[in-house]
């Protein structure tokens, strides 16, 4: 495995920790700054909003800069944001630190995916992206318990100091191990769009838009169900509140497994792998709704929910950048699409509960949303299939 890929994975791990660990620290942070639980919750929602905005804004602003330099700058921003959170004397400064750290999130994974795939042979592109995202999936498993454990022993500021150190390690690794021209277009290939206008032209591709829509719907369906999964466990499955933490870790392990399997499958037959992953997630969510009262089924299905939920991520990233001819803005837009889907899915799941449909309703709503994503991805795959004439011409050229 390329040492550069390991450095990118460490960066993804640090960014993932920043996103997830706050959930286990909110009571301490709220007490420290004497703010309400709702105000403390803005440290999560403010982060998510900044991710969506930063993914597009920073990628567009750095379009003409060397991609390694951009990655270094993004990790510096990440370190500064967490350092600011660690030393924050007041709640507004803490919120500012969260926003600064979040700005790099989408661009790091967008631009980092292009750098990652440039470090391996073309037939391993999706697997390389999966390695980078492995840091994020592991952070999903460890983030909340890590924050809770460190916060309990040494206080919530210690957790942010720890993430700051991880950011510095990632920064050193990227500087030392990622080649200077990583992610840049080789001289033998058509140049990837760099200027903002050139990158925006990539969005003329119908395949780019179909991939972004499939990403938003796939993520939206999963997150719409996941947002209320604790209520499903306790109110339907009969689990105790203390059980929720390890059940979420089972889900996180599923994310890790799905990411690695999905990367390998996408390198073999990407469109088929994406359709199967989304179809598997649809069936899993529907079955979860039907079998939520069974403790055993709930454990198995929440694991499969993680597997199928993340299996499509590497393939979606490489698909959108291929059809965008390497435009970094498209890769970052894919991250923004997933965050937009998360927000819409959580909103739709909440509406179902408010309507009195019960705590399994978000699972059925999620299944319906992901089914729409299956249809979109199937249509995209069908449109991408070469016609008979194109296939014959390809054979003649070979």
mmCIF file of C-alpha atoms in Angstrom:
data_model
loop_
_atom_site.group_PDB
_atom_site.id
_atom_site.type_symbol
_atom_site.label_atom_id
_atom_site.label_comp_id
_atom_site.label_asym_id
_atom_site.label_seq_id
_atom_site.Cartn_x
_atom_site.Cartn_y
_atom_site.Cartn_z
ATOM 1 C CA UNK A 1 0.000 0.000 0.000
ATOM 2 C CA UNK A 2 1.319 3.444 -0.923
ATOM 3 C CA UNK A 3 2.514 5.458 2.077
ATOM 4 C CA UNK A 4 0.737 8.420 0.495
ATOM 5 C CA UNK A 5 -2.562 6.531 0.733
ATOM 6 C CA UNK A 6 -1.877 5.821 4.406
ATOM 7 C CA UNK A 7 -1.271 9.538 5.006
ATOM 8 C CA UNK A 8 -4.578 10.371 3.312
ATOM 9 C CA UNK A 9 -6.343 7.737 5.429
ATOM 10 C CA UNK A 10 -4.884 9.286 8.602
ATOM 11 C CA UNK A 11 -6.227 12.645 7.458
ATOM 12 C CA UNK A 12 -9.641 11.088 6.820
ATOM 13 C CA UNK A 13 -9.527 9.487 10.270
ATOM 14 C CA UNK A 14 -8.812 12.828 11.944
ATOM 15 C CA UNK A 15 -11.570 14.606 10.033
ATOM 16 C CA UNK A 16 -13.998 11.804 10.842
ATOM 17 C CA UNK A 17 -13.132 12.006 14.540
ATOM 18 C CA UNK A 18 -13.807 15.741 14.533
ATOM 19 C CA UNK A 19 -17.216 15.161 13.016
ATOM 20 C CA UNK A 20 -18.335 12.331 15.298
ATOM 21 C CA UNK A 21 -16.659 12.774 18.701
ATOM 22 C CA UNK A 22 -18.633 15.909 19.591
ATOM 23 C CA UNK A 23 -21.774 13.812 20.057
ATOM 24 C CA UNK A 24 -20.261 12.211 23.156
ATOM 25 C CA UNK A 25 -19.037 15.538 24.533
ATOM 26 C CA UNK A 26 -22.115 17.772 24.197
ATOM 27 C CA UNK A 27 -23.177 17.594 27.873
ATOM 28 C CA UNK A 28 -19.682 18.593 29.043
ATOM 29 C CA UNK A 29 -19.377 21.381 26.484
ATOM 30 C CA UNK A 30 -22.821 22.752 27.348
ATOM 31 C CA UNK A 31 -21.967 22.759 31.078
ATOM 32 C CA UNK A 32 -18.553 24.322 30.475
ATOM 33 C CA UNK A 33 -19.954 27.280 28.544
ATOM 34 C CA UNK A 34 -23.271 27.422 30.455
ATOM 35 C CA UNK A 35 -25.352 27.087 27.266
ATOM 36 C CA UNK A 36 -28.485 25.056 26.548
ATOM 37 C CA UNK A 37 -28.497 21.616 24.944
ATOM 38 C CA UNK A 38 -29.982 23.189 21.798
ATOM 39 C CA UNK A 39 -27.124 25.684 21.596
ATOM 40 C CA UNK A 40 -24.580 22.918 22.096
ATOM 41 C CA UNK A 41 -26.297 20.978 19.305
ATOM 42 C CA UNK A 42 -25.391 23.785 16.904
ATOM 43 C CA UNK A 43 -21.807 22.591 17.175
ATOM 44 C CA UNK A 44 -23.051 19.585 15.143
ATOM 45 C CA UNK A 45 -25.474 21.301 12.768
ATOM 46 C CA UNK A 46 -23.068 24.202 12.182
ATOM 47 C CA UNK A 47 -20.367 21.707 11.274
ATOM 48 C CA UNK A 48 -22.631 19.911 8.776
ATOM 49 C CA UNK A 49 -23.647 23.167 7.090
ATOM 50 C CA UNK A 50 -20.021 24.264 6.826
ATOM 51 C CA UNK A 51 -19.105 20.948 5.207
ATOM 52 C CA UNK A 52 -21.678 21.478 2.457
ATOM 53 C CA UNK A 53 -20.590 25.074 1.832
ATOM 54 C CA UNK A 54 -16.846 24.495 2.150
ATOM 55 C CA UNK A 55 -16.810 21.539 -0.232
ATOM 56 C CA UNK A 56 -17.832 23.759 -3.144
ATOM 57 C CA UNK A 57 -16.350 27.108 -2.089
ATOM 58 C CA UNK A 58 -12.815 25.965 -1.226
ATOM 59 C CA UNK A 59 -12.548 23.597 -4.197
ATOM 60 C CA UNK A 60 -13.597 26.395 -6.543
ATOM 61 C CA UNK A 61 -11.236 28.899 -4.908
ATOM 62 C CA UNK A 62 -8.230 26.560 -5.212
ATOM 63 C CA UNK A 63 -9.023 25.196 -8.666
ATOM 64 C CA UNK A 64 -5.757 26.338 -10.277
ATOM 65 C CA UNK A 65 -3.416 25.357 -7.441
ATOM 66 C CA UNK A 66 -1.403 22.094 -7.311
ATOM 67 C CA UNK A 67 -3.506 19.485 -5.583
ATOM 68 C CA UNK A 68 -0.857 18.448 -3.073
ATOM 69 C CA UNK A 69 -0.500 22.076 -1.974
ATOM 70 C CA UNK A 70 -4.270 22.337 -1.609
ATOM 71 C CA UNK A 71 -4.379 19.200 0.557
ATOM 72 C CA UNK A 72 -1.632 20.582 2.786
ATOM 73 C CA UNK A 73 -3.539 23.861 3.152
ATOM 74 C CA UNK A 74 -6.767 22.030 3.967
ATOM 75 C CA UNK A 75 -5.129 19.983 6.714
ATOM 76 C CA UNK A 76 -3.558 23.164 8.146
ATOM 77 C CA UNK A 77 -7.076 24.634 8.260
ATOM 78 C CA UNK A 78 -8.283 21.478 9.993
ATOM 79 C CA UNK A 79 -5.519 21.688 12.616
ATOM 80 C CA UNK A 80 -6.201 25.367 13.282
ATOM 81 C CA UNK A 81 -9.939 24.746 13.692
ATOM 82 C CA UNK A 82 -9.422 21.979 16.239
ATOM 83 C CA UNK A 83 -6.754 23.958 18.055
ATOM 84 C CA UNK A 84 -9.207 26.840 18.311
ATOM 85 C CA UNK A 85 -11.837 24.469 19.724
ATOM 86 C CA UNK A 86 -9.356 23.069 22.258
ATOM 87 C CA UNK A 87 -8.452 26.500 23.664
ATOM 88 C CA UNK A 88 -11.828 28.209 23.123
ATOM 89 C CA UNK A 89 -12.538 30.629 26.013
ATOM 90 C CA UNK A 90 -16.225 30.986 25.052
ATOM 91 C CA UNK A 91 -19.014 29.251 23.145
ATOM 92 C CA UNK A 92 -18.824 31.573 20.068
ATOM 93 C CA UNK A 93 -15.100 30.826 19.712
ATOM 94 C CA UNK A 94 -15.826 27.115 20.045
ATOM 95 C CA UNK A 95 -18.447 27.351 17.311
ATOM 96 C CA UNK A 96 -15.990 29.258 15.119
ATOM 97 C CA UNK A 97 -13.417 26.505 15.605
ATOM 98 C CA UNK A 98 -15.950 23.889 14.541
ATOM 99 C CA UNK A 99 -16.831 25.886 11.418
ATOM 100 C CA UNK A 100 -13.163 26.391 10.472
ATOM 101 C CA UNK A 101 -12.431 22.666 10.897
ATOM 102 C CA UNK A 102 -15.518 21.730 8.868
ATOM 103 C CA UNK A 103 -14.629 23.922 5.891
ATOM 104 C CA UNK A 104 -11.876 21.523 4.847
ATOM 105 C CA UNK A 105 -13.997 18.354 5.150
ATOM 106 C CA UNK A 106 -15.656 18.169 1.740
ATOM 107 C CA UNK A 107 -12.703 19.497 -0.243
ATOM 108 C CA UNK A 108 -10.299 17.118 1.487
ATOM 109 C CA UNK A 109 -12.304 14.065 0.471
ATOM 110 C CA UNK A 110 -13.083 15.480 -2.978
ATOM 111 C CA UNK A 111 -9.539 16.486 -3.922
ATOM 112 C CA UNK A 112 -8.033 13.677 -1.860
ATOM 113 C CA UNK A 113 -9.954 11.102 -3.894
ATOM 114 C CA UNK A 114 -8.329 12.409 -7.083
ATOM 115 C CA UNK A 115 -4.896 12.288 -5.450
ATOM 116 C CA UNK A 116 -5.544 8.785 -4.068
ATOM 117 C CA UNK A 117 -6.503 7.294 -7.417
ATOM 118 C CA UNK A 118 -3.434 8.866 -9.055
ATOM 119 C CA UNK A 119 -1.189 6.874 -6.675
ATOM 120 C CA UNK A 120 -2.266 3.490 -8.098
ATOM 121 C CA UNK A 121 -2.911 1.836 -11.449
ATOM 122 C CA UNK A 122 -6.204 2.908 -13.143
ATOM 123 C CA UNK A 123 -7.809 -0.494 -12.532
ATOM 124 C CA UNK A 124 -7.381 0.047 -8.768
ATOM 125 C CA UNK A 125 -8.833 3.555 -8.622
ATOM 126 C CA UNK A 126 -11.911 2.728 -6.533
ATOM 127 C CA UNK A 127 -9.883 0.625 -4.109
ATOM 128 C CA UNK A 128 -7.501 3.550 -3.589
ATOM 129 C CA UNK A 129 -10.456 5.829 -2.802
ATOM 130 C CA UNK A 130 -11.735 3.158 -0.400
ATOM 131 C CA UNK A 131 -8.406 3.171 1.460
ATOM 132 C CA UNK A 132 -8.640 6.933 1.944
ATOM 133 C CA UNK A 133 -12.247 6.660 3.131
ATOM 134 C CA UNK A 134 -11.275 3.811 5.479
ATOM 135 C CA UNK A 135 -10.052 6.465 7.910
ATOM 136 C CA UNK A 136 -13.492 8.067 7.911
ATOM 137 C CA UNK A 137 -15.305 4.765 8.437
ATOM 138 C CA UNK A 138 -13.022 3.748 11.323
ATOM 139 C CA UNK A 139 -13.630 7.165 12.877
ATOM 140 C CA UNK A 140 -17.358 6.475 12.638
ATOM 141 C CA UNK A 141 -16.813 3.379 14.793
ATOM 142 C CA UNK A 142 -14.504 5.049 17.312
ATOM 143 C CA UNK A 143 -15.564 8.702 17.235
ATOM 144 C CA UNK A 144 -18.349 8.785 19.839
ATOM 145 C CA UNK A 145 -16.757 6.326 22.301
ATOM 146 C CA UNK A 146 -13.365 8.040 21.861
ATOM 147 C CA UNK A 147 -14.850 11.431 22.670
ATOM 148 C CA UNK A 148 -16.792 10.086 25.631
ATOM 149 C CA UNK A 149 -13.791 8.192 27.053
ATOM 150 C CA UNK A 150 -11.247 10.995 26.689
ATOM 151 C CA UNK A 151 -13.756 13.584 27.843
ATOM 152 C CA UNK A 152 -14.617 11.544 30.942
ATOM 153 C CA UNK A 153 -10.980 11.075 31.948
ATOM 154 C CA UNK A 154 -9.305 14.325 30.961
ATOM 155 C CA UNK A 155 -12.098 16.713 29.949
ATOM 156 C CA UNK A 156 -13.590 17.602 26.588
ATOM 157 C CA UNK A 157 -10.685 19.880 25.615
ATOM 158 C CA UNK A 158 -8.308 16.901 25.708
ATOM 159 C CA UNK A 159 -10.315 15.240 22.931
ATOM 160 C CA UNK A 160 -9.752 18.228 20.634
ATOM 161 C CA UNK A 161 -6.057 18.350 21.558
ATOM 162 C CA UNK A 162 -5.827 14.672 20.551
ATOM 163 C CA UNK A 163 -7.480 15.364 17.189
ATOM 164 C CA UNK A 164 -5.129 18.318 16.669
ATOM 165 C CA UNK A 165 -2.154 15.963 17.113
ATOM 166 C CA UNK A 166 -3.680 13.490 14.635
ATOM 167 C CA UNK A 167 -4.064 16.374 12.188
ATOM 168 C CA UNK A 168 -0.381 17.257 12.584
ATOM 169 C CA UNK A 169 0.584 13.616 11.916
ATOM 170 C CA UNK A 170 -1.564 13.617 8.764
ATOM 171 C CA UNK A 171 0.005 16.905 7.686
ATOM 172 C CA UNK A 172 3.529 15.522 8.095
ATOM 173 C CA UNK A 173 2.555 12.337 6.260
ATOM 174 C CA UNK A 174 1.040 14.176 3.293
ATOM 175 C CA UNK A 175 4.042 16.498 3.001
ATOM 176 C CA UNK A 176 6.515 13.595 3.170
ATOM 177 C CA UNK A 177 4.708 10.773 1.362
ATOM 178 C CA UNK A 178 2.389 12.256 -1.276
ATOM 179 C CA UNK A 179 4.321 12.966 -4.501
ATOM 180 C CA UNK A 180 4.494 16.585 -5.644
ATOM 181 C CA UNK A 181 2.538 15.913 -8.850
ATOM 182 C CA UNK A 182 0.010 13.492 -7.315
ATOM 183 C CA UNK A 183 -3.463 14.107 -8.659
ATOM 184 C CA UNK A 184 -2.234 16.193 -11.599
ATOM 185 C CA UNK A 185 -3.007 15.094 -15.163
ATOM 186 C CA UNK A 186 -0.128 13.175 -16.814
ATOM 187 C CA UNK A 187 1.309 14.888 -19.919
ATOM 188 C CA UNK A 188 0.122 11.974 -22.094
ATOM 189 C CA UNK A 189 -3.558 12.512 -21.185
ATOM 190 C CA UNK A 190 -5.996 15.365 -21.883
ATOM 191 C CA UNK A 191 -5.644 18.015 -19.189
ATOM 192 C CA UNK A 192 -8.244 17.990 -16.427
ATOM 193 C CA UNK A 193 -10.229 21.221 -16.124
ATOM 194 C CA UNK A 194 -8.643 23.606 -13.603
ATOM 195 C CA UNK A 195 -10.203 27.035 -13.993
ATOM 196 C CA UNK A 196 -13.593 27.604 -12.412
ATOM 197 C CA UNK A 197 -15.365 28.026 -15.766
ATOM 198 C CA UNK A 198 -13.759 24.871 -17.133
ATOM 199 C CA UNK A 199 -14.767 22.903 -14.048
ATOM 200 C CA UNK A 200 -18.319 24.193 -14.211
ATOM 201 C CA UNK A 201 -18.524 22.934 -17.801
ATOM 202 C CA UNK A 202 -18.105 19.420 -16.410
ATOM 203 C CA UNK A 203 -21.614 19.780 -14.977
ATOM 204 C CA UNK A 204 -23.036 19.804 -18.502
ATOM 205 C CA UNK A 205 -22.696 16.024 -18.400
ATOM 206 C CA UNK A 206 -25.954 14.257 -17.693
ATOM 207 C CA UNK A 207 -23.988 11.385 -16.164
ATOM 208 C CA UNK A 208 -22.452 13.746 -13.583
ATOM 209 C CA UNK A 209 -25.906 14.921 -12.516
ATOM 210 C CA UNK A 210 -27.348 11.407 -12.438
ATOM 211 C CA UNK A 211 -24.477 10.291 -10.202
ATOM 212 C CA UNK A 212 -24.934 13.259 -7.863
ATOM 213 C CA UNK A 213 -28.681 12.597 -7.612
ATOM 214 C CA UNK A 214 -28.086 8.886 -6.952
ATOM 215 C CA UNK A 215 -25.564 9.812 -4.247
ATOM 216 C CA UNK A 216 -27.940 12.262 -2.540
ATOM 217 C CA UNK A 217 -30.848 9.795 -2.603
ATOM 218 C CA UNK A 218 -28.755 6.826 -1.494
ATOM 219 C CA UNK A 219 -27.262 8.718 1.429
ATOM 220 C CA UNK A 220 -30.576 10.400 2.191
ATOM 221 C CA UNK A 221 -32.407 7.115 2.518
ATOM 222 C CA UNK A 222 -29.780 5.592 4.759
ATOM 223 C CA UNK A 223 -29.386 8.662 6.955
ATOM 224 C CA UNK A 224 -33.141 9.173 7.164
ATOM 225 C CA UNK A 225 -33.322 5.765 8.811
ATOM 226 C CA UNK A 226 -30.082 6.102 10.789
ATOM 227 C CA UNK A 227 -31.048 9.445 12.362
ATOM 228 C CA UNK A 228 -33.788 7.760 14.397
ATOM 229 C CA UNK A 229 -32.227 4.317 14.779
ATOM 230 C CA UNK A 230 -31.754 4.743 18.549
ATOM 231 C CA UNK A 231 -35.534 5.111 18.942
ATOM 232 C CA UNK A 232 -36.063 2.034 16.775
ATOM 233 C CA UNK A 233 -33.713 0.026 18.983
ATOM 234 C CA UNK A 234 -35.197 1.131 22.311
ATOM 235 C CA UNK A 235 -38.879 1.659 21.499
ATOM 236 C CA UNK A 236 -39.369 -1.233 19.060
ATOM 237 C CA UNK A 237 -36.507 -3.686 19.536
ATOM 238 C CA UNK A 238 -36.596 -3.623 23.321
ATOM 239 C CA UNK A 239 -32.937 -2.713 23.756
ATOM 240 C CA UNK A 240 -31.835 -0.548 26.672
ATOM 241 C CA UNK A 241 -30.327 2.894 26.179
ATOM 242 C CA UNK A 242 -26.965 1.466 27.225
ATOM 243 C CA UNK A 243 -27.130 -1.012 24.318
ATOM 244 C CA UNK A 244 -27.324 1.725 21.692
ATOM 245 C CA UNK A 245 -23.585 2.524 21.838
ATOM 246 C CA UNK A 246 -22.429 -0.994 20.933
ATOM 247 C CA UNK A 247 -25.182 -1.345 18.336
ATOM 248 C CA UNK A 248 -23.889 1.807 16.651
ATOM 249 C CA UNK A 249 -20.407 0.289 16.706
ATOM 250 C CA UNK A 250 -21.809 -2.748 14.869
ATOM 251 C CA UNK A 251 -23.148 -0.333 12.267
ATOM 252 C CA UNK A 252 -19.738 1.347 12.084
ATOM 253 C CA UNK A 253 -17.975 -1.971 11.524
ATOM 254 C CA UNK A 254 -20.409 -2.536 8.670
ATOM 255 C CA UNK A 255 -19.319 0.788 7.159
ATOM 256 C CA UNK A 256 -15.663 -0.295 7.254
ATOM 257 C CA UNK A 257 -16.440 -3.650 5.625
ATOM 258 C CA UNK A 258 -18.753 -2.134 3.010
ATOM 259 C CA UNK A 259 -16.215 0.515 2.054
ATOM 260 C CA UNK A 260 -13.488 -2.054 1.369
ATOM 261 C CA UNK A 261 -15.773 -4.498 -0.452
ATOM 262 C CA UNK A 262 -17.353 -1.686 -2.458
ATOM 263 C CA UNK A 263 -13.992 -0.362 -3.623
ATOM 264 C CA UNK A 264 -12.912 -3.760 -4.921
ATOM 265 C CA UNK A 265 -16.289 -4.456 -6.553
ATOM 266 C CA UNK A 266 -16.350 -1.047 -8.263
ATOM 267 C CA UNK A 267 -12.968 -1.701 -9.863
ATOM 268 C CA UNK A 268 -14.397 -4.928 -11.339
ATOM 269 C CA UNK A 269 -17.743 -3.592 -12.668
ATOM 270 C CA UNK A 270 -18.564 -0.184 -11.230
ATOM 271 C CA UNK A 271 -22.126 0.444 -12.402
ATOM 272 C CA UNK A 272 -23.263 -3.067 -11.531
ATOM 273 C CA UNK A 273 -21.639 -2.768 -8.091
ATOM 274 C CA UNK A 274 -23.411 0.545 -7.447
ATOM 275 C CA UNK A 275 -26.830 -0.777 -8.467
ATOM 276 C CA UNK A 276 -26.373 -3.893 -6.322
ATOM 277 C CA UNK A 277 -25.217 -1.870 -3.310
ATOM 278 C CA UNK A 278 -28.229 0.444 -3.499
ATOM 279 C CA UNK A 279 -30.607 -2.467 -4.090
ATOM 280 C CA UNK A 280 -29.109 -4.292 -1.110
ATOM 281 C CA UNK A 281 -29.600 -1.211 1.069
ATOM 282 C CA UNK A 282 -33.240 -0.932 -0.059
ATOM 283 C CA UNK A 283 -33.976 -4.544 0.885
ATOM 284 C CA UNK A 284 -32.073 -4.216 4.187
ATOM 285 C CA UNK A 285 -34.031 -1.145 5.296
ATOM 286 C CA UNK A 286 -37.368 -2.722 4.364
ATOM 287 C CA UNK A 287 -36.520 -5.943 6.206
ATOM 288 C CA UNK A 288 -35.321 -3.930 9.200
ATOM 289 C CA UNK A 289 -38.719 -2.250 9.367
ATOM 290 C CA UNK A 290 -40.458 -5.635 9.284
ATOM 291 C CA UNK A 291 -38.156 -7.389 11.775
ATOM 292 C CA UNK A 292 -37.229 -4.545 14.145
ATOM 293 C CA UNK A 293 -38.922 -6.286 17.073
ATOM 294 C CA UNK A 294 -36.386 -9.129 16.849
ATOM 295 C CA UNK A 295 -33.148 -8.369 18.705
ATOM 296 C CA UNK A 296 -31.109 -10.844 16.639
ATOM 297 C CA UNK A 297 -32.450 -9.544 13.327
ATOM 298 C CA UNK A 298 -31.783 -5.962 14.417
ATOM 299 C CA UNK A 299 -28.095 -6.673 15.074
ATOM 300 C CA UNK A 300 -27.645 -8.433 11.718
ATOM 301 C CA UNK A 301 -29.577 -5.817 9.759
ATOM 302 C CA UNK A 302 -27.886 -2.772 11.299
ATOM 303 C CA UNK A 303 -24.557 -4.359 10.280
ATOM 304 C CA UNK A 304 -25.831 -4.930 6.720
ATOM 305 C CA UNK A 305 -27.177 -1.384 6.711
ATOM 306 C CA UNK A 306 -23.614 -0.181 7.226
ATOM 307 C CA UNK A 307 -22.190 -2.576 4.631
ATOM 308 C CA UNK A 308 -24.588 -1.665 1.814
ATOM 309 C CA UNK A 309 -24.783 1.983 2.903
ATOM 310 C CA UNK A 310 -21.083 2.631 2.334
ATOM 311 C CA UNK A 311 -20.345 0.070 -0.373
ATOM 312 C CA UNK A 312 -21.295 2.579 -3.064
ATOM 313 C CA UNK A 313 -19.127 5.468 -1.848
ATOM 314 C CA UNK A 314 -15.812 4.661 -3.628
ATOM 315 C CA UNK A 315 -17.606 3.878 -6.897
ATOM 316 C CA UNK A 316 -19.740 7.033 -6.781
ATOM 317 C CA UNK A 317 -16.642 9.194 -6.279
ATOM 318 C CA UNK A 318 -14.696 7.634 -9.157
ATOM 319 C CA UNK A 319 -17.792 7.642 -11.396
ATOM 320 C CA UNK A 320 -18.540 11.323 -10.970
ATOM 321 C CA UNK A 321 -14.895 12.334 -11.478
ATOM 322 C CA UNK A 322 -14.537 10.134 -14.562
ATOM 323 C CA UNK A 323 -17.546 11.711 -16.256
ATOM 324 C CA UNK A 324 -16.360 15.155 -15.111
ATOM 325 C CA UNK A 325 -12.967 14.436 -16.711
ATOM 326 C CA UNK A 326 -11.133 14.818 -13.400
ATOM 327 C CA UNK A 327 -12.750 18.088 -12.292
ATOM 328 C CA UNK A 328 -12.108 18.414 -8.557
ATOM 329 C CA UNK A 329 -15.274 20.488 -8.168
ATOM 330 C CA UNK A 330 -17.380 17.480 -9.200
ATOM 331 C CA UNK A 331 -15.694 15.272 -6.589
ATOM 332 C CA UNK A 332 -16.394 17.842 -3.883
ATOM 333 C CA UNK A 333 -19.954 18.288 -5.178
ATOM 334 C CA UNK A 334 -20.442 14.577 -4.553
ATOM 335 C CA UNK A 335 -19.578 15.139 -0.874
ATOM 336 C CA UNK A 336 -21.994 18.092 -0.754
ATOM 337 C CA UNK A 337 -24.704 15.955 -2.393
ATOM 338 C CA UNK A 338 -24.330 13.323 0.313
ATOM 339 C CA UNK A 339 -24.640 15.949 3.062
ATOM 340 C CA UNK A 340 -27.702 17.458 1.367
ATOM 341 C CA UNK A 341 -29.180 13.970 1.173
ATOM 342 C CA UNK A 342 -28.461 13.454 4.877
ATOM 343 C CA UNK A 343 -30.413 16.584 5.781
ATOM 344 C CA UNK A 344 -33.376 15.747 3.533
ATOM 345 C CA UNK A 345 -33.487 12.133 4.689
ATOM 346 C CA UNK A 346 -33.497 13.104 8.365
ATOM 347 C CA UNK A 347 -36.272 15.633 7.649
ATOM 348 C CA UNK A 348 -38.396 13.032 5.834
ATOM 349 C CA UNK A 349 -37.893 10.451 8.584
ATOM 350 C CA UNK A 350 -38.883 13.016 11.207
ATOM 351 C CA UNK A 351 -42.064 13.836 9.291
ATOM 352 C CA UNK A 352 -43.029 10.159 9.310
ATOM 353 C CA UNK A 353 -42.626 9.946 13.088
ATOM 354 C CA UNK A 354 -44.510 13.228 13.614
ATOM 355 C CA UNK A 355 -47.355 11.834 11.506
ATOM 356 C CA UNK A 356 -47.733 9.037 14.068
ATOM 357 C CA UNK A 357 -46.441 6.230 11.858
ATOM 358 C CA UNK A 358 -44.157 4.858 14.564
ATOM 359 C CA UNK A 359 -40.422 4.397 14.995
ATOM 360 C CA UNK A 360 -40.075 1.912 12.155
ATOM 361 C CA UNK A 361 -41.469 4.462 9.689
ATOM 362 C CA UNK A 362 -38.057 6.087 8.978
ATOM 363 C CA UNK A 363 -36.799 2.689 7.842
ATOM 364 C CA UNK A 364 -39.614 2.366 5.292
ATOM 365 C CA UNK A 365 -39.189 5.993 4.226
ATOM 366 C CA UNK A 366 -35.470 5.371 3.816
ATOM 367 C CA UNK A 367 -36.139 2.232 1.762
ATOM 368 C CA UNK A 368 -38.405 4.223 -0.547
ATOM 369 C CA UNK A 369 -35.821 6.977 -1.017
ATOM 370 C CA UNK A 370 -33.026 4.493 -1.747
ATOM 371 C CA UNK A 371 -35.292 2.633 -4.195
ATOM 372 C CA UNK A 372 -35.526 5.892 -6.131
ATOM 373 C CA UNK A 373 -31.731 5.999 -6.114
ATOM 374 C CA UNK A 374 -31.663 2.462 -7.555
ATOM 375 C CA UNK A 375 -33.865 3.620 -10.432
ATOM 376 C CA UNK A 376 -31.682 6.682 -11.074
ATOM 377 C CA UNK A 377 -28.479 4.612 -10.995
ATOM 378 C CA UNK A 378 -29.999 1.960 -13.265
ATOM 379 C CA UNK A 379 -30.965 4.657 -15.764
ATOM 380 C CA UNK A 380 -27.463 6.145 -15.569
ATOM 381 C CA UNK A 381 -25.865 2.728 -16.151
ATOM 382 C CA UNK A 382 -28.179 2.068 -19.108
ATOM 383 C CA UNK A 383 -27.349 5.438 -20.686
ATOM 384 C CA UNK A 384 -23.634 4.837 -20.179
ATOM 385 C CA UNK A 385 -23.769 1.474 -21.941
ATOM 386 C CA UNK A 386 -22.236 1.717 -25.439
ATOM 387 C CA UNK A 387 -24.609 1.261 -28.367
ATOM 388 C CA UNK A 388 -24.112 -1.594 -30.779
ATOM 389 C CA UNK A 389 -22.296 0.676 -33.240
ATOM 390 C CA UNK A 390 -20.021 2.116 -30.546
ATOM 391 C CA UNK A 391 -19.186 -1.362 -29.305
ATOM 392 C CA UNK A 392 -18.280 -2.520 -32.841
ATOM 393 C CA UNK A 393 -16.092 0.567 -33.391
ATOM 394 C CA UNK A 394 -14.335 -0.119 -30.060
ATOM 395 C CA UNK A 395 -13.597 -3.700 -31.148
ATOM 396 C CA UNK A 396 -12.233 -2.469 -34.515
ATOM 397 C CA UNK A 397 -9.938 0.072 -32.758
ATOM 398 C CA UNK A 398 -8.585 -2.655 -30.466
#
